[in-house]
Coordinates of C-alpha atoms in Angstrom, one line a residue:
Chain A
M6 CA -13.3 -16.0 32.8
E7 CA -11.1 -17.9 35.1
L8 CA -8.1 -15.9 34.1
N9 CA -9.5 -12.7 35.4
A10 CA -10.6 -14.4 38.6
G11 CA -7.1 -15.7 39.0
T12 CA -5.5 -12.4 38.6
G13 CA -7.9 -10.8 41.0
G14 CA -7.3 -13.5 43.5
N15 CA -3.6 -13.4 43.2
G16 CA -3.4 -9.7 43.3
S17 CA -3.2 -9.6 47.1
H18 CA -0.1 -11.8 47.4
K19 CA 3.1 -10.0 47.5
T20 CA 5.8 -12.5 47.8
A21 CA 8.3 -12.6 44.9
S22 CA 8.2 -16.3 44.5
E23 CA 4.5 -16.4 44.2
R24 CA 4.6 -13.6 41.8
D25 CA 7.1 -15.4 39.6
E26 CA 5.1 -18.5 39.6
V27 CA 1.9 -16.8 38.9
A28 CA 3.6 -14.7 36.2
A29 CA 4.8 -17.9 34.6
L30 CA 1.4 -19.4 34.9
E31 CA -0.2 -16.4 33.4
S32 CA 2.2 -16.5 30.5
L33 CA 1.4 -20.2 30.0
Q34 CA -2.3 -19.5 30.2
F35 CA -1.8 -16.7 27.7
T36 CA 0.0 -18.9 25.2
D37 CA -2.8 -21.4 25.7
E38 CA -5.2 -18.7 25.0
I39 CA -3.4 -17.7 21.9
R40 CA -3.3 -21.3 20.8
R41 CA -7.0 -21.7 21.5
L42 CA -7.7 -18.5 19.8
M43 CA -5.6 -19.4 16.8
S44 CA -7.2 -22.7 16.5
A45 CA -10.7 -21.4 16.7
P46 CA -11.1 -18.8 14.0
G47 CA -13.9 -17.1 15.8
G48 CA -16.8 -15.9 13.7
D49 CA -16.9 -12.6 15.4
N50 CA -13.7 -11.3 14.0
A51 CA -12.0 -11.5 10.7
S52 CA -9.0 -13.3 11.8
S53 CA -8.2 -14.2 15.4
F54 CA -4.5 -13.3 15.0
T55 CA -5.2 -9.8 13.8
A56 CA -8.0 -9.4 16.2
L57 CA -5.7 -10.3 19.0
L58 CA -3.0 -7.9 18.0
E59 CA -4.9 -5.2 16.3
L60 CA -7.7 -3.9 18.4
P61 CA -10.6 -2.0 17.1
A62 CA -10.3 1.6 18.4
P63 CA -13.0 1.7 21.1
Q64 CA -11.9 -1.5 22.7
A65 CA -8.3 -0.4 22.6
V66 CA -9.2 2.8 24.3
Q67 CA -11.0 0.8 26.9
L68 CA -7.9 -1.1 27.5
I69 CA -6.1 2.2 28.1
Q70 CA -8.9 3.1 30.5
S71 CA -8.3 0.1 32.6
P72 CA -6.6 1.2 35.8
D73 CA -3.7 -1.1 35.4
S74 CA -2.4 0.3 32.2
A75 CA -3.4 3.8 33.4
K76 CA -1.2 3.5 36.4
L77 CA 1.6 2.2 34.3
I78 CA 1.3 4.9 31.8
A79 CA 1.2 7.6 34.4
A80 CA 3.7 6.1 36.7
P81 CA 6.8 8.3 36.8
A82 CA 8.7 5.7 38.6
P83 CA 7.3 2.3 37.5
A84 CA 9.9 0.4 39.4
P85 CA 10.3 -3.2 38.5
A86 CA 8.4 -5.6 40.7
P87 CA 11.0 -6.5 43.2
A88 CA 12.1 -2.9 43.8
P89 CA 11.1 -1.8 47.3
A90 CA 10.0 1.7 46.5
P91 CA 7.6 3.1 49.1
N92 CA 4.8 3.8 46.7
V93 CA 5.3 0.7 44.8
D94 CA 3.5 -1.4 47.3
D95 CA 0.3 -0.1 45.9
F96 CA 1.3 -1.1 42.4
R97 CA 2.8 -4.4 43.3
G98 CA -0.5 -6.0 43.4
S99 CA -1.5 -4.7 40.0
F100 CA 2.0 -4.4 38.7
Q101 CA 2.8 -8.0 38.7
F102 CA 0.6 -8.6 35.7
P103 CA 0.5 -5.3 33.9
F104 CA 1.1 -6.9 30.6
N105 CA -0.8 -10.0 31.6
C106 CA -3.9 -8.0 32.4
G107 CA -3.7 -6.2 29.1
L108 CA -3.1 -9.2 27.1
I109 CA -5.5 -11.3 29.0
D110 CA -8.0 -8.6 28.4
R111 CA -7.5 -8.9 24.8
A112 CA -7.5 -12.7 24.9
A113 CA -10.6 -12.7 26.9
R114 CA -12.2 -10.3 24.6
F115 CA -11.7 -12.4 21.6
S116 CA -12.6 -15.7 23.1
V117 CA -16.0 -17.0 22.8
F118 CA -17.1 -16.2 26.3
A119 CA -15.6 -12.8 26.4
G120 CA -17.7 -9.7 26.4
D121 CA -17.5 -6.3 27.8
G122 CA -18.3 -7.8 31.1
N123 CA -14.9 -9.4 31.4
I124 CA -13.2 -6.2 30.7
N125 CA -15.3 -4.3 33.2
G126 CA -14.8 -7.1 35.7
N127 CA -11.1 -6.9 35.3
N128 CA -11.2 -3.2 35.7
K129 CA -13.3 -3.4 38.8
S130 CA -11.2 -6.0 40.3
N131 CA -8.1 -3.9 39.9
S132 CA -9.6 -0.5 40.6
P133 CA -9.8 -0.8 44.4
E134 CA -6.1 -1.1 44.3
P135 CA -4.1 2.0 44.3
T136 CA -6.2 5.0 43.7
S137 CA -3.5 7.4 44.6
Y138 CA -3.2 8.2 41.0
N139 CA -5.1 11.1 39.8
S140 CA -4.2 10.4 36.3
S141 CA -6.3 7.3 36.3
A142 CA -9.3 9.3 37.1
S143 CA -8.5 11.6 34.2
L144 CA -8.4 8.6 31.9
Q145 CA -11.8 7.4 32.9
K146 CA -13.5 9.9 30.7
P147 CA -15.9 8.6 28.2
V148 CA -14.4 7.2 25.1
K149 CA -15.8 9.7 22.6
S150 CA -14.3 12.8 24.2
E151 CA -10.8 11.5 24.2
P152 CA -10.2 11.4 20.5
A153 CA -10.7 15.1 20.6
E154 CA -7.6 15.7 22.6
T155 CA -4.7 16.5 20.5
E156 CA -1.9 17.3 22.9
S157 CA 0.2 14.7 21.3
S158 CA 3.7 15.6 20.7
Q159 CA 4.0 12.9 18.1
P160 CA 1.5 13.9 15.5
L161 CA 2.6 11.4 12.9
V162 CA 1.6 8.4 15.0
S163 CA -2.0 8.4 13.9
D164 CA -3.1 4.9 14.4
P165 CA -4.4 4.5 18.0
T166 CA -4.4 0.8 17.9
V167 CA -0.8 0.7 16.9
E168 CA 0.1 2.9 19.7
N169 CA -2.0 1.0 22.2
R170 CA -0.3 -2.1 21.2
S171 CA 3.1 -0.5 21.4
V172 CA 2.2 0.7 24.9
K173 CA 1.4 -2.9 25.8
R174 CA 4.8 -3.9 24.5
K175 CA 6.4 -1.2 26.4
D176 CA 4.7 -2.3 29.5
R177 CA 5.8 -5.8 29.0
E178 CA 9.4 -4.7 28.4
K179 CA 9.2 -2.7 31.5
V180 CA 8.2 -5.6 33.6
K181 CA 10.9 -7.7 32.0
G182 CA 13.4 -5.3 33.5
S183 CA 14.2 -3.0 30.8
S184 CA 12.3 -0.3 32.6
K185 CA 15.4 1.3 33.8
K186 CA 16.0 2.6 30.3
S187 CA 12.5 4.0 30.0
K188 CA 12.3 5.4 33.5
T189 CA 14.0 8.6 32.9
S190 CA 12.5 9.4 29.6
A191 CA 9.2 8.2 30.8
K192 CA 9.2 11.0 33.3
E193 CA 9.4 13.5 30.5
S194 CA 6.7 12.0 28.3
S195 CA 4.5 10.9 31.1
D196 CA 2.7 14.1 31.4
D197 CA 1.8 14.0 27.8
A198 CA 1.0 10.3 28.0
E199 CA -1.2 10.7 31.0
K200 CA -4.1 12.5 29.5
L201 CA -4.1 10.9 26.1
P202 CA -6.0 7.8 25.2
Y203 CA -3.8 7.1 22.2
V204 CA -0.7 6.7 24.3
H205 CA 2.1 6.8 21.9
V206 CA 5.3 5.1 21.7
R207 CA 7.5 6.3 24.5
A208 CA 11.1 7.1 23.7
R209 CA 13.5 5.0 25.4
R210 CA 16.7 6.4 26.8
G211 CA 19.2 7.2 24.2
Q212 CA 16.8 6.8 21.3
A213 CA 15.6 9.4 18.9
T214 CA 12.2 10.8 19.5
D215 CA 11.2 12.1 16.1
S216 CA 8.1 10.8 14.6
H217 CA 9.7 8.7 11.9
S218 CA 11.8 6.6 14.2
L219 CA 8.9 6.2 16.5
A220 CA 6.6 4.9 13.8
E221 CA 9.4 2.8 12.6
R222 CA 9.9 1.4 16.1
A223 CA 6.2 0.7 16.4
R224 CA 6.2 -1.1 13.2
R225 CA 9.2 -3.2 14.2
E226 CA 7.6 -4.1 17.4
K227 CA 4.5 -5.2 15.7
I228 CA 6.5 -7.4 13.5
N229 CA 8.4 -8.8 16.4
A230 CA 5.3 -9.6 18.2
R231 CA 3.9 -11.5 15.3
M232 CA 7.2 -13.3 14.8
K233 CA 6.9 -14.5 18.4
L234 CA 3.5 -15.9 17.7
L235 CA 4.9 -17.7 14.7
Q236 CA 7.7 -19.0 16.9
D237 CA 5.2 -20.5 19.2
L238 CA 3.2 -22.0 16.5
V239 CA 6.0 -23.7 14.6
P240 CA 7.4 -26.6 16.7
G241 CA 11.0 -26.3 17.6
C242 CA 11.2 -22.6 16.9
S243 CA 11.0 -21.2 20.3
K244 CA 14.5 -22.1 21.2
I245 CA 16.0 -20.4 18.2
S246 CA 17.0 -16.9 18.4
G247 CA 17.5 -14.7 15.4
T248 CA 15.1 -13.8 12.8
A249 CA 16.8 -15.4 9.9
L250 CA 16.9 -18.9 11.5
V251 CA 13.3 -18.6 12.7
L252 CA 12.2 -17.7 9.2
D253 CA 14.2 -20.6 7.9
E254 CA 12.3 -22.9 10.2
I255 CA 9.0 -21.4 9.2
I256 CA 9.8 -21.8 5.6
N257 CA 10.7 -25.4 6.1
H258 CA 7.6 -26.0 8.0
V259 CA 5.3 -24.5 5.4
Q260 CA 7.1 -26.4 2.6
S261 CA 6.8 -29.7 4.5
L262 CA 3.1 -29.1 5.1
Q263 CA 2.5 -28.4 1.5
R264 CA 4.4 -31.5 0.4
Q265 CA 2.4 -33.5 2.9
V266 CA -0.8 -32.3 1.3
E267 CA 0.5 -33.3 -2.1
F268 CA 1.4 -36.7 -0.8
L269 CA -1.8 -37.3 0.9
S270 CA -3.8 -36.3 -2.1
M271 CA -1.8 -38.6 -4.2
R272 CA -2.4 -41.4 -1.7
L273 CA -6.1 -40.7 -1.6
A274 CA -6.3 -40.7 -5.3
A275 CA -4.6 -44.1 -5.3
V276 CA -6.6 -45.6 -2.6
N277 CA -9.9 -44.3 -3.4
P278 CA -10.7 -44.1 -7.1
R279 CA -14.4 -44.4 -6.4
I280 CA -14.8 -41.8 -3.7
D281 CA -18.5 -41.1 -4.3
F282 CA -20.0 -44.2 -2.8
N283 CA -17.4 -44.3 -0.1
L284 CA -18.0 -40.8 1.1
D285 CA -21.0 -41.2 3.3
S286 CA -19.7 -44.0 5.3
V287 CA -16.3 -42.3 5.6
F288 CA -17.9 -39.0 6.5
T289 CA -19.8 -40.4 9.4
A290 CA -16.8 -42.2 10.7
E291 CA -14.7 -39.2 10.2
S292 CA -17.0 -36.8 12.0
G293 CA -17.0 -39.2 15.0
S294 CA -13.3 -39.6 14.9
L295 CA -12.5 -36.0 14.5
M296 CA -14.5 -35.3 17.6
D297 CA -12.4 -37.6 19.6
S298 CA -9.2 -37.4 17.5
N299 CA -8.9 -41.1 18.1
F300 CA -7.9 -43.2 15.2
S301 CA -8.5 -46.5 16.8
G302 CA -12.1 -45.7 17.3
M303 CA -12.4 -45.3 13.5
V304 CA -11.6 -48.8 12.7
I305 CA -14.6 -50.4 14.2
P306 CA -17.3 -48.2 12.7
M307 CA -15.4 -48.4 9.4
M308 CA -15.3 -52.1 9.3
W309 CA -18.9 -52.9 8.5
P310 CA -19.6 -50.2 5.9
E311 CA -16.5 -51.2 4.0
V312 CA -17.2 -54.8 3.8
Q313 CA -19.4 -54.5 0.8
L314 CA -16.7 -52.6 -1.0
N315 CA -14.3 -55.4 -0.9
G316 CA -15.8 -56.9 -4.0
N317 CA -15.1 -53.6 -5.8
R318 CA -11.6 -53.4 -4.5
Q319 CA -10.5 -56.4 -6.5
Q320 CA -11.5 -54.7 -9.7
Y321 CA -9.7 -51.4 -9.3
P322 CA -6.1 -52.6 -9.1
Q323 CA -6.2 -53.0 -12.9
Q324 CA -7.3 -49.4 -13.3
L325 CA -4.3 -48.1 -11.5
H326 CA -1.5 -47.0 -13.7
L327 CA 1.3 -48.3 -11.6
D328 CA 4.0 -46.8 -13.8
A329 CA 2.6 -43.3 -13.4
F330 CA 2.3 -43.8 -9.8
Q331 CA 5.9 -45.0 -9.3
Q332 CA 7.4 -42.0 -10.9
P333 CA 6.2 -39.3 -8.6
V334 CA 6.9 -41.4 -5.6
S335 CA 10.5 -41.9 -6.6
G336 CA 10.8 -38.3 -7.4
R337 CA 9.9 -37.3 -3.9
E338 CA 11.7 -40.1 -2.1
E339 CA 14.0 -37.8 -0.3
V340 CA 11.3 -35.9 1.3
C341 CA 9.2 -38.0 3.6
N342 CA 10.0 -41.5 4.3
S343 CA 6.9 -42.2 6.2
Y344 CA 4.8 -41.8 3.2
I345 CA 7.0 -43.8 0.8
T346 CA 6.5 -47.1 2.5
P347 CA 2.8 -47.0 2.5
E348 CA 2.9 -46.0 -1.2
N349 CA 5.2 -48.9 -2.0
S350 CA 3.1 -51.2 0.0
L351 CA 0.0 -50.0 -1.9
L352 CA 1.7 -51.0 -5.1
S353 CA 2.4 -54.4 -3.8
Y354 CA -1.1 -54.7 -2.5
D355 CA -2.5 -53.9 -5.9
S356 CA -0.4 -56.5 -7.6
S357 CA -1.0 -59.2 -5.1
G358 CA -3.5 -59.3 -2.3
N359 CA -1.1 -61.0 0.1
S360 CA 0.5 -58.0 1.4
A361 CA -2.6 -56.5 2.9
S362 CA -1.4 -57.5 6.4
L363 CA 2.0 -55.9 5.7
H364 CA 0.2 -52.8 4.6
S365 CA -1.8 -52.5 7.8
N366 CA 1.3 -53.0 9.8
Q367 CA 3.1 -50.2 8.0
L368 CA 0.2 -47.9 8.5
K369 CA 0.1 -48.6 12.2
M370 CA 3.8 -47.8 12.4
E371 CA 3.3 -44.6 10.5
L372 CA 0.6 -43.5 12.9
Chain B
M1 CA -3.4 -31.8 20.1
R2 CA -5.0 -28.5 19.3
P3 CA -8.7 -28.2 19.7
H4 CA -9.7 -27.0 16.3
S5 CA -12.1 -29.7 15.6
S6 CA -14.7 -27.3 14.4
L7 CA -12.3 -26.1 11.7
K8 CA -11.5 -29.6 10.8
Q9 CA -15.2 -30.5 10.5
E10 CA -15.9 -27.5 8.4
F11 CA -13.0 -28.3 6.1
L12 CA -14.0 -31.9 5.8
K13 CA -17.6 -31.0 4.9
E14 CA -16.6 -28.5 2.3
W15 CA -14.0 -30.9 0.9
I16 CA -16.4 -33.7 0.5
K17 CA -19.0 -31.5 -1.0
G18 CA -16.4 -30.4 -3.5
L19 CA -15.3 -33.9 -4.2
Q20 CA -18.8 -35.0 -4.8
R21 CA -19.5 -32.2 -7.1
C22 CA -16.5 -32.7 -9.4
S23 CA -16.9 -35.7 -11.6
F24 CA -14.0 -38.0 -11.2
P25 CA -12.4 -38.6 -14.6
K26 CA -11.1 -42.0 -13.5
K27 CA -8.6 -41.9 -16.2
S28 CA -5.3 -41.3 -14.6
I29 CA -4.2 -41.1 -11.0
L30 CA -2.5 -37.8 -11.6
E31 CA -5.7 -36.2 -12.7
R32 CA -7.5 -37.6 -9.7
K33 CA -4.8 -36.4 -7.4
K34 CA -5.0 -33.0 -8.9
A35 CA -8.8 -32.9 -8.4
I36 CA -8.5 -34.0 -4.9
K37 CA -5.8 -31.5 -4.0
L38 CA -7.7 -28.8 -5.7
S39 CA -10.9 -29.5 -3.9
A40 CA -9.0 -29.7 -0.7
D41 CA -7.3 -26.4 -1.3
I42 CA -10.5 -24.7 -2.2
A43 CA -12.3 -26.1 0.7
M44 CA -9.6 -24.8 3.0
A45 CA -9.7 -21.4 1.4
S46 CA -13.4 -21.1 1.5
A47 CA -13.4 -22.1 5.1
R48 CA -11.9 -18.7 5.7
N49 CA -14.8 -17.1 3.9
G50 CA -12.6 -14.6 2.3
T51 CA -11.3 -13.1 5.5
T52 CA -7.7 -13.8 4.8
C53 CA -5.6 -12.6 1.8
W54 CA -4.1 -16.0 1.0
S55 CA -7.5 -17.7 0.8
R56 CA -8.7 -15.1 -1.7
A57 CA -5.5 -15.4 -3.7
L58 CA -5.8 -19.2 -3.7
I59 CA -9.3 -19.2 -5.0
S60 CA -8.6 -16.5 -7.6
S61 CA -5.5 -18.3 -8.9
A62 CA -7.4 -21.5 -9.2
A63 CA -10.3 -19.9 -10.9
K64 CA -8.2 -17.9 -13.4
D65 CA -9.6 -18.0 -16.9
G66 CA -7.5 -20.1 -19.2
S67 CA -6.1 -22.4 -16.6
D68 CA -6.9 -26.1 -17.2
N69 CA -8.6 -26.6 -13.9
N70 CA -10.9 -23.8 -14.3
H71 CA -13.9 -26.0 -15.0
L72 CA -13.2 -28.1 -12.0
V73 CA -13.1 -25.0 -9.8
K74 CA -16.3 -23.8 -11.2
Q75 CA -17.9 -27.1 -10.6
I76 CA -16.6 -27.3 -7.1
L77 CA -17.5 -23.8 -6.1
G78 CA -20.9 -24.3 -7.8
P79 CA -23.6 -22.1 -6.4
E80 CA -21.2 -20.3 -4.0
S81 CA -19.1 -19.0 -6.8
D82 CA -20.5 -15.6 -6.6
R83 CA -19.1 -14.8 -3.2
P84 CA -15.4 -15.5 -3.7
A85 CA -15.6 -14.3 -7.2
V86 CA -16.7 -10.9 -6.2
E87 CA -14.0 -10.6 -3.6
N88 CA -11.4 -11.6 -6.1
K89 CA -11.8 -8.7 -8.4
A90 CA -10.7 -6.1 -5.8
P91 CA -7.5 -8.1 -4.9
A92 CA -6.7 -8.6 -8.5
R93 CA -6.7 -4.8 -9.1
Q94 CA -4.8 -4.2 -5.9
A95 CA -2.4 -7.0 -6.9
S96 CA -1.5 -5.3 -10.2
V97 CA -1.0 -2.0 -8.5
C98 CA 1.1 -3.6 -5.8
K99 CA 3.2 -5.4 -8.4
K100 CA 4.0 -2.2 -10.1
I101 CA 5.0 -0.5 -6.9
L102 CA 7.1 -3.5 -5.9
K103 CA 8.9 -3.5 -9.2
R104 CA 9.6 0.2 -9.0
S105 CA 10.9 -0.1 -5.5
C106 CA 13.1 -3.1 -6.4
R107 CA 14.6 -1.1 -9.3
I108 CA 15.4 1.8 -7.1
R109 CA 16.8 -0.4 -4.4
R110 CA 19.0 -2.1 -6.9
R111 CA 20.3 1.2 -8.1
G112 CA 21.0 2.3 -4.5
R113 CA 22.8 -0.9 -3.7
R114 CA 25.2 -0.6 -6.6
K115 CA 26.2 2.9 -5.4
C116 CA 26.8 1.8 -1.9
G117 CA 29.0 -1.1 -2.8
A118 CA 29.7 -4.0 -0.5
A119 CA 28.2 -3.6 2.9
A120 CA 30.5 -5.2 5.4
A121 CA 28.5 -4.4 8.5
P122 CA 27.1 -7.5 10.1
S123 CA 23.7 -5.9 10.7
S124 CA 23.3 -5.3 7.0
I125 CA 24.3 -8.8 6.2
A126 CA 21.7 -10.0 8.7
K127 CA 19.1 -7.8 7.1
H128 CA 20.0 -9.1 3.7
L129 CA 19.6 -12.7 4.9
V130 CA 16.2 -11.9 6.5
K131 CA 15.1 -10.2 3.4
K132 CA 16.0 -13.2 1.3
R133 CA 14.1 -15.4 3.5
R134 CA 11.1 -13.1 3.5
Q135 CA 11.1 -13.3 -0.2
I136 CA 11.1 -17.1 -0.1
L137 CA 8.2 -17.0 2.3
R138 CA 6.4 -14.7 0.0
S139 CA 6.7 -17.1 -2.8
L140 CA 5.4 -19.9 -0.7
I141 CA 2.3 -18.4 0.6
P142 CA -0.4 -17.9 -2.0
G143 CA -0.8 -14.2 -2.7
G144 CA 2.2 -13.4 -0.7
E145 CA 3.8 -11.0 -3.1
F146 CA 1.3 -8.4 -2.5
M147 CA 1.6 -8.2 1.3
N148 CA 3.7 -6.0 3.4
E149 CA 5.7 -7.6 6.1
I150 CA 3.1 -7.4 8.9
C151 CA 0.4 -8.9 6.7
L152 CA 2.8 -11.6 5.6
I153 CA 3.5 -12.9 9.0
E154 CA -0.2 -12.9 9.9
E155 CA -1.1 -14.7 6.8
T156 CA 1.7 -17.2 7.5
L157 CA 0.2 -17.9 10.8
D158 CA -3.2 -18.5 9.4
Y159 CA -1.9 -20.5 6.5
I160 CA 0.1 -22.8 8.7
T161 CA -2.9 -23.5 10.8
S162 CA -5.1 -24.3 7.8
L163 CA -2.4 -26.4 6.3
R164 CA -2.2 -28.4 9.5
V165 CA -5.9 -28.9 9.6
Q166 CA -5.8 -30.0 6.0
V167 CA -3.0 -32.5 6.5
D168 CA -4.7 -33.9 9.6
V169 CA -8.0 -34.4 7.9
M170 CA -6.5 -35.9 4.7
R171 CA -4.3 -38.2 6.7
S172 CA -7.1 -39.5 8.8
L173 CA -9.3 -39.9 5.7
A174 CA -6.6 -41.8 3.9
T175 CA -5.9 -44.1 6.8
A176 CA -9.5 -44.7 7.4
S177 CA -10.3 -45.6 3.9
V178 CA -7.3 -47.8 3.6
R179 CA -7.9 -49.5 6.9
G180 CA -11.5 -50.2 6.0
T181 CA -10.5 -52.1 2.9
E182 CA -8.4 -54.7 4.8

């Protein structure tokens, strides 16, 4: 995938500005990936969101095996990117996108083109970079033998996928500059973390290390990650900070979408009482239009199949119960103005055929 | 514009199939609207093929025995009724169990809150707000009462995407059919 090639190619550049640009680009690409993934509910996985965030065990372990995350896990001093530590030069190339590689791995994996080749390709592209880490070698054991290791000091954290994900979050936070907190405590737990595939949640400085709080923190981070995805999905939510307000926006969005569905179904019921004969022509037009997502293109193919229906259209106005129709419309007036005007114009259209042009104008405005 | 045209197409196909299957009463517009909405919802839910919780909950609530639109649902689902029906039994059992657990926990929490008294800490107030909103979200999403928080957010993501697809398709259908009649 082009993402992996991009990271491999950019890995050699060491300037801060380029790194920032590329990091921003990578994050953009990642959000695009997420959007693409979310919009295409791939047949390979149950749900693309959960697939993205909850990896099946072997693939998660493979992620751990990738040299990038291996170096990060084992790094006693994973200085932030601009820090000029002597042994950081090796990492700078790979370190710029530690979280990007991990997340791009996952994104690549769950996209249509992804396969194991991508992951291996990513690993290979990054493996020639610093090999001064012995721990990375230790992590390259086969997958099956690793679950046998039980050196974990956190026995309660049993779900490997949760831990791997939390490691990814930890990595990301480190890149974002909160690494100073984790640096000192990372030293202590790094030895344990090195050899284990299920790298567990690492205790940050000043935080409790018992298993309960770790599990709690892992859970919280999971929730926060998903909330971020939601924020990206719902328009206008990314600027808001604070869970309650974000949830407010999400609730409003869901409610408005549900109301729109109600409105549209009402409108369809009004417009199209005899859907059966209409369906074929509409369907063919619809499939073409949906491919292009172009409304104007619909009008032309729609025109000639609908001509013969005009004779029937004159009859159905009498079938419509205008009173029943007016009540729900007025009841929902406060909700969505754009749908009220077509409804009203529909009523006028039914009573007199003169307002057909008015109706079309209003529809165009609405679109 | 998001490139989920494949989902749109699938939804449209299922919806039109459902519409064709259910006989339009042609009596009142409200009934027609109900049928349209129902077939749209079921098409949307079946497009997920039972992979998400909300889709199963939607189908099971629509197909509940004793509800008035049961016959419509049966008609719409038609030959495929076996697949979602089988999946619905397990969630129903889980649902009842989850409900009991939830009720129990709510009772305990209420007792605990009375003991603590008023919590003046801002963090607890914030938590309270968030909890309230989570409850509202649970009531919005079909089958939301039986999910824990993580599942809830995932289901919300999925549900919002599907709703968007539904709205887009319905809107384009409506405008197309209306435009064609002018």
